Tab-separated table of C-alpha atoms in Angstrom:
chain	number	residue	atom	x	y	z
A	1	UNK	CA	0.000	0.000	0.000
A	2	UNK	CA	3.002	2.681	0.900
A	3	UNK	CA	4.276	1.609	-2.582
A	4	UNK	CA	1.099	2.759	-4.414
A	5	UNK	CA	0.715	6.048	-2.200
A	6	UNK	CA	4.237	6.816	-3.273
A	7	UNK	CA	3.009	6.611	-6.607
A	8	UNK	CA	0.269	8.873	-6.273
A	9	UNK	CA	2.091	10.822	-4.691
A	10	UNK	CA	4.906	11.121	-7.530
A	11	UNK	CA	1.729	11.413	-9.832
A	12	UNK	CA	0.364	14.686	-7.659
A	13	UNK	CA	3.507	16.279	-7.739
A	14	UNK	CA	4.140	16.005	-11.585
A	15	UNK	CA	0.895	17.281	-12.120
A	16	UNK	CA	1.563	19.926	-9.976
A	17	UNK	CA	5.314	20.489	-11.095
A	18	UNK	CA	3.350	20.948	-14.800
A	19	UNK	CA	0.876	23.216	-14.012
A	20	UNK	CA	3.458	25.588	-12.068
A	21	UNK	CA	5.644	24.881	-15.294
A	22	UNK	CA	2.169	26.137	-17.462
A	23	UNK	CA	1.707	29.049	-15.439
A	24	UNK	CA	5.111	30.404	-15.660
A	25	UNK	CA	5.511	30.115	-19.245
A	26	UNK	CA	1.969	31.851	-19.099
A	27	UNK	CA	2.331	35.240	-16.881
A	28	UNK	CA	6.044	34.920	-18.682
A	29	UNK	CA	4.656	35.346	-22.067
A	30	UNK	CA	1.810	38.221	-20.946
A	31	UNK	CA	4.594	39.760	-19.215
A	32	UNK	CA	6.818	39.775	-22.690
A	33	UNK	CA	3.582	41.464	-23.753
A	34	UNK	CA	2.585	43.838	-21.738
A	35	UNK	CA	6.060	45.017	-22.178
A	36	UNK	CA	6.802	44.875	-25.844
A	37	UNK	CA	8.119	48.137	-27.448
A	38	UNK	CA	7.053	48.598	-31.221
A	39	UNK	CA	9.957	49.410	-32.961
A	40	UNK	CA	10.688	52.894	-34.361
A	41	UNK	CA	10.443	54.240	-37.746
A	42	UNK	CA	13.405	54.645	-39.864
A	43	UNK	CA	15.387	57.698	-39.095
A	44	UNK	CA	15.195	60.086	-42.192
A	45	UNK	CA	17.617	59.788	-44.848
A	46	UNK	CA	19.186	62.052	-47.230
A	47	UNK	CA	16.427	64.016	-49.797
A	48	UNK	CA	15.820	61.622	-53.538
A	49	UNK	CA	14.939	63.071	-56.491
A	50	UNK	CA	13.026	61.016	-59.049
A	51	UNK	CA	16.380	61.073	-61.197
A	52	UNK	CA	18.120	59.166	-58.393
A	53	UNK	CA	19.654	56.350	-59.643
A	54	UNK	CA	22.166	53.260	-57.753
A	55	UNK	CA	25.718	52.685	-58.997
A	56	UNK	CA	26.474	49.733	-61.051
A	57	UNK	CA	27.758	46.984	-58.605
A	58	UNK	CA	29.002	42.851	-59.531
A	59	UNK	CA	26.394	41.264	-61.876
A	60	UNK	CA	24.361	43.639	-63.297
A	61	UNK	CA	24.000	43.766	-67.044
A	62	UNK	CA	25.137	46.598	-69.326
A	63	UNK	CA	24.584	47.731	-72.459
A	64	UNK	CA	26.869	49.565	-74.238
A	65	UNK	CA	26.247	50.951	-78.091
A	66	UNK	CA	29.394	52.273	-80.135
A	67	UNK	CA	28.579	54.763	-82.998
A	68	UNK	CA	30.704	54.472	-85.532
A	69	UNK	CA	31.388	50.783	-84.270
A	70	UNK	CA	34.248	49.048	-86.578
A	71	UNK	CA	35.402	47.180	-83.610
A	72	UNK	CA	32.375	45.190	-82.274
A	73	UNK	CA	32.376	47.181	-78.906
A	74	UNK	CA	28.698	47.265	-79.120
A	75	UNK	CA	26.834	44.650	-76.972
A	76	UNK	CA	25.706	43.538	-73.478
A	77	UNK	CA	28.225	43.105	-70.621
A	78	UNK	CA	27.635	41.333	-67.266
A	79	UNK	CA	29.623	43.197	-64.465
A	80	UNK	CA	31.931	40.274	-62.975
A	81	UNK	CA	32.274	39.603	-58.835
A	82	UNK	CA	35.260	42.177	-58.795
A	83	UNK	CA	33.513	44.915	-60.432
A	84	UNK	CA	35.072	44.701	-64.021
A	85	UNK	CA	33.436	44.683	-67.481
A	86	UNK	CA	35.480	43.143	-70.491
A	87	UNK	CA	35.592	45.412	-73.441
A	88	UNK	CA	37.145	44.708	-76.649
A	89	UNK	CA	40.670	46.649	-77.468
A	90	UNK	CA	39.928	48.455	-74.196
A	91	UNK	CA	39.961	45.458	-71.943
A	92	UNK	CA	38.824	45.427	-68.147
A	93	UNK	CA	37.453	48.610	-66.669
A	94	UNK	CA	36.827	48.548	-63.319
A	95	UNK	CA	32.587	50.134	-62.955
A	96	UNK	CA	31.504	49.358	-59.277
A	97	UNK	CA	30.218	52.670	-58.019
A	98	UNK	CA	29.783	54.258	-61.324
A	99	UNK	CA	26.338	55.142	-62.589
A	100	UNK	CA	25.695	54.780	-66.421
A	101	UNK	CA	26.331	58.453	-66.741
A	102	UNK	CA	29.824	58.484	-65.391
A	103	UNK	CA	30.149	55.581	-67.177
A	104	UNK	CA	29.654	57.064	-70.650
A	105	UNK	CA	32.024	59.993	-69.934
A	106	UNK	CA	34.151	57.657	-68.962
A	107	UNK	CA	34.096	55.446	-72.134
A	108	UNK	CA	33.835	58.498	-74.593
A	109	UNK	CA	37.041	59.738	-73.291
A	110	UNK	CA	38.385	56.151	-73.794
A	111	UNK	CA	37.238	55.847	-77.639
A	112	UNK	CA	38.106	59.426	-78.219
A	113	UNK	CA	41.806	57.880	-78.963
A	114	UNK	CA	40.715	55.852	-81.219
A	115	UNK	CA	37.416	56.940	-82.877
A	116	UNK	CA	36.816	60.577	-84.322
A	117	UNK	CA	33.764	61.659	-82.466
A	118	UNK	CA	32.520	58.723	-80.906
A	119	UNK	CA	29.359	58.661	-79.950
A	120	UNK	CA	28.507	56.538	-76.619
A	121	UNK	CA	25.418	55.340	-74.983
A	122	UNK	CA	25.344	53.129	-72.235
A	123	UNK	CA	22.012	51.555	-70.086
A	124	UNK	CA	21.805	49.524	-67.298
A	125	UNK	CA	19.558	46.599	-68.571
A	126	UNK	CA	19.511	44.400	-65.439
A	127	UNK	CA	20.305	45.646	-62.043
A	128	UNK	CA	20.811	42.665	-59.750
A	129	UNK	CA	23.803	44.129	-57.458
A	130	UNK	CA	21.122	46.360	-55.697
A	131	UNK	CA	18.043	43.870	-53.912
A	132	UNK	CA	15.296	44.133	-51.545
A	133	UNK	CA	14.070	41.028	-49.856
A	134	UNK	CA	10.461	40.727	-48.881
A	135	UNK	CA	9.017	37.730	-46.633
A	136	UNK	CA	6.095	36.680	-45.024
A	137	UNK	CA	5.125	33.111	-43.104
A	138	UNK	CA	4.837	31.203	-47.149
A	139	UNK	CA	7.752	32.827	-49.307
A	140	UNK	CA	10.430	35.069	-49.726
A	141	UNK	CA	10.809	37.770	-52.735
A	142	UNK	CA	13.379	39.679	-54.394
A	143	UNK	CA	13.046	42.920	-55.638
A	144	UNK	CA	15.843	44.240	-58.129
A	145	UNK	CA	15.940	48.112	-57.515
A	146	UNK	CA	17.304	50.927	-59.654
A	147	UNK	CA	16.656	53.622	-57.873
A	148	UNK	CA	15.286	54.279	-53.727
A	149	UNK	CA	11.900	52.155	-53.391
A	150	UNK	CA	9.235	53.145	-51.273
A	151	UNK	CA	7.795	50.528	-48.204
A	152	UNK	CA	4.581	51.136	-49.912
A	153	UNK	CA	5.683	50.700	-53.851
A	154	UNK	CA	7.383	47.401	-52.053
A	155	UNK	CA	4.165	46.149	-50.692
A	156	UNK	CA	2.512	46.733	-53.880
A	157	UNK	CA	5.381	44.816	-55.516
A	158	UNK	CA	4.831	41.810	-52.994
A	159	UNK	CA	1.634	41.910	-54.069
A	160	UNK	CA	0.249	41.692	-50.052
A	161	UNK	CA	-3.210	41.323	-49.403
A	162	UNK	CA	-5.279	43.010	-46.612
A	163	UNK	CA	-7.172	40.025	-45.418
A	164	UNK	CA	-4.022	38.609	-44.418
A	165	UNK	CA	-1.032	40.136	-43.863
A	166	UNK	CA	-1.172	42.780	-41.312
A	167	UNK	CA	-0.200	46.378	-42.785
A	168	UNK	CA	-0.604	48.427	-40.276
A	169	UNK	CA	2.467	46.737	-38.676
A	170	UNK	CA	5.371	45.907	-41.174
A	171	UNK	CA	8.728	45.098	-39.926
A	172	UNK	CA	12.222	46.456	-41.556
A	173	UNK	CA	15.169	45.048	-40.840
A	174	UNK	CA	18.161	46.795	-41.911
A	175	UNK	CA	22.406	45.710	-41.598
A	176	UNK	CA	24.340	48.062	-39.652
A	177	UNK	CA	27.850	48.162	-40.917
A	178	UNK	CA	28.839	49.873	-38.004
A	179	UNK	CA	27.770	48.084	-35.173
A	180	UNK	CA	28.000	45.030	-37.084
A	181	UNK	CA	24.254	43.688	-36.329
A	182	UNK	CA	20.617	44.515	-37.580
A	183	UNK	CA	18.559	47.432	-36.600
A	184	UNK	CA	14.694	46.559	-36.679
A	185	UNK	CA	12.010	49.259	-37.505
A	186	UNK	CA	8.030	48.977	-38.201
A	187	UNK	CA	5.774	51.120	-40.375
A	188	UNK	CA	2.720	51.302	-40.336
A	189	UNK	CA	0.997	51.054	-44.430
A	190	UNK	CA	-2.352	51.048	-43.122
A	191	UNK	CA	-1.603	54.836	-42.034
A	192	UNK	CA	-0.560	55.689	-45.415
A	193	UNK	CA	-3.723	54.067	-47.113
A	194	UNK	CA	-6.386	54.929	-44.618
A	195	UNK	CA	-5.293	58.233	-43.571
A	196	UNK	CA	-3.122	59.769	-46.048
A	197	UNK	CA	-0.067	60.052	-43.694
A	198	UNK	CA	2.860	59.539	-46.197
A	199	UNK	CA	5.096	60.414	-42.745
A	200	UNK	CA	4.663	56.059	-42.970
A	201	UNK	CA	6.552	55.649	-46.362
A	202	UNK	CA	10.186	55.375	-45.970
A	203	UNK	CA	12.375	54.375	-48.328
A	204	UNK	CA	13.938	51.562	-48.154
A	205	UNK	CA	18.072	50.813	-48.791
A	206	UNK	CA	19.310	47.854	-50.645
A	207	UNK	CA	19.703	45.107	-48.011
A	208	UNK	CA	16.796	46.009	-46.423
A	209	UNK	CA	14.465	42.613	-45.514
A	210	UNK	CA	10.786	43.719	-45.498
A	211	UNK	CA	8.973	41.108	-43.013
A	212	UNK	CA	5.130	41.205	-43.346
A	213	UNK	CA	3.205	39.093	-40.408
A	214	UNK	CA	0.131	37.374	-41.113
A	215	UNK	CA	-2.707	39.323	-40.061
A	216	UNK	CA	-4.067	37.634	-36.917
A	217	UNK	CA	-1.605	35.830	-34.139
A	218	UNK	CA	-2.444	32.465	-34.013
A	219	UNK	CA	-1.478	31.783	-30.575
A	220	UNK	CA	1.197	33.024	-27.937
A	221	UNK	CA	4.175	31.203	-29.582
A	222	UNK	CA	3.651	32.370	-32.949
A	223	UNK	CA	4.476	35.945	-31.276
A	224	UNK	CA	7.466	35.050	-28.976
A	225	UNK	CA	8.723	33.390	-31.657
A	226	UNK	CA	9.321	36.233	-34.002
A	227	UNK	CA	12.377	36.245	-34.664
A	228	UNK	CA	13.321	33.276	-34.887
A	229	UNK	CA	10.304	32.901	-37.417
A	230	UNK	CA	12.486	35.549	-39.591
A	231	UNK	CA	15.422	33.951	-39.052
A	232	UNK	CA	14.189	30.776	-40.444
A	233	UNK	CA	12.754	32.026	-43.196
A	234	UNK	CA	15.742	33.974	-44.453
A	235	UNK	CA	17.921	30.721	-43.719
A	236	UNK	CA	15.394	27.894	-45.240
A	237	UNK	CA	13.562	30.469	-48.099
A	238	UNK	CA	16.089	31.344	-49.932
A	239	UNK	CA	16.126	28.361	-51.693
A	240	UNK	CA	13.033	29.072	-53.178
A	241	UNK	CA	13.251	32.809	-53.370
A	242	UNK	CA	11.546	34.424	-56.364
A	243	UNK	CA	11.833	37.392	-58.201
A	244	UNK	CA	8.384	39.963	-57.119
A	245	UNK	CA	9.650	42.731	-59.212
A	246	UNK	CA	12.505	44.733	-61.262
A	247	UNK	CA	12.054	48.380	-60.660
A	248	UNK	CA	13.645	51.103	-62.760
């Protein structure tokens, strides 16, 4: 008989030991809660013009078009991983930080020693050096950017829907060079559609990963778990990442 009250006994206290276990990991999470801290916007950046256009970076695709052209320099060129394009009789030029214009001044000085009056034009056909990355809980997107990109032209992009991804709180997360780790920020689109206040669309930088929650939390995990939800995705969804837009 002692042997079987020692077993209900054992029994008692793990049922106990669970429910104090329950309870913690309950007033733990409301507490996480109660004392969350949304994220700030993004501080202000430096004013863009509609003309503002990124520098030509490793494996974006040029086109260059020679007039007279005797020597077949006209053609596309892919930008290799150290920044160089290939030209025939010129040879390697190095282009990273160059936009197309500097790049044409740069090549009709070049051809002046060799061509009478060369005429040079030069676009940038494919711009994959500068990206955008945009996730949610099912996929992760690319965007291929030109020139600064709104959070709302990004959302658009994405192709989000109301019913059920939550606007009015979208996360950015943006590399820090100098500290060497991630700064996160929120905006709120839901603002800029409902009320008109474009104070809510920032611009985002290349780099920048746009995470869009589902609209409704399932349950208490699904929020602690955050970022580690990001994390996974970034890690596991780039395999099938796919390209949401190219903007010019």
């Amino acid at each position: 008989m002692r042997g079987f009250e020692k077993k209900g006994d054992m029994k008692s206290c793990g049922r106990k030991a669970v429910f104090f276990y329950l309870l913690f990991f309950f007033f733990s999470g409301f507490h996480f809660l109660s004392c969350y801290k949304e994220p700030p916007l993004p501080p202000p950046g430096p004013f863009i013009t509609p003309e503002t256009r990124y520098p030509i970076g490793p494996g974006d695709i040029i086109e260059i078009k020679l007039v007279p052209d005797e020597i077949g320099v006209s053609g596309q060129y892919e930008v290799d991983e150290e920044g160089r394009l290939l030209i025939p009789i010129v040879g390697e030029i190095y282009v990273v930080g160059m936009t197309s214009i500097g790049l044409r001044v740069h090549l009709q000085k070049i051809f002046s020693d060799y061509i009478k009056r060369p005429y040079i034009a030069v676009y940038v056909r494919e711009m994959k050096s500068q990206k955008i990355y945009v996730l949610d809980e099912e996929k992760v997107g690319v965007i291929y950017v030109q020139r600064p990109l709104s959070i709302l032209e990004a959302v658009i992009l994405a192709g989000v829907s109301p019913k059920d991804d939550k606007l009015s709180r979208i996360y950015i997360i943006r590399w820090d060079e100098s500290k060497k780790s991630s700064d996160i920020y929120s905006v709120n689109v839901e603002k800029i559609l409902k009320q008109g206040d474009f104070t809510q669309n920032v611009y985002l930088k290349p780099g920048d990963i746009v995470f869009i929650p589902p609209k409704y939390t399932k349950n208490l995990s699904e929020a602690l778990s955050f970022y580690s939800r990001v994390g996974y995705s970034i890690i596991f969804g780039l395999g099938g990442i796919r390209v949401l837009g190219i903007v010019k």
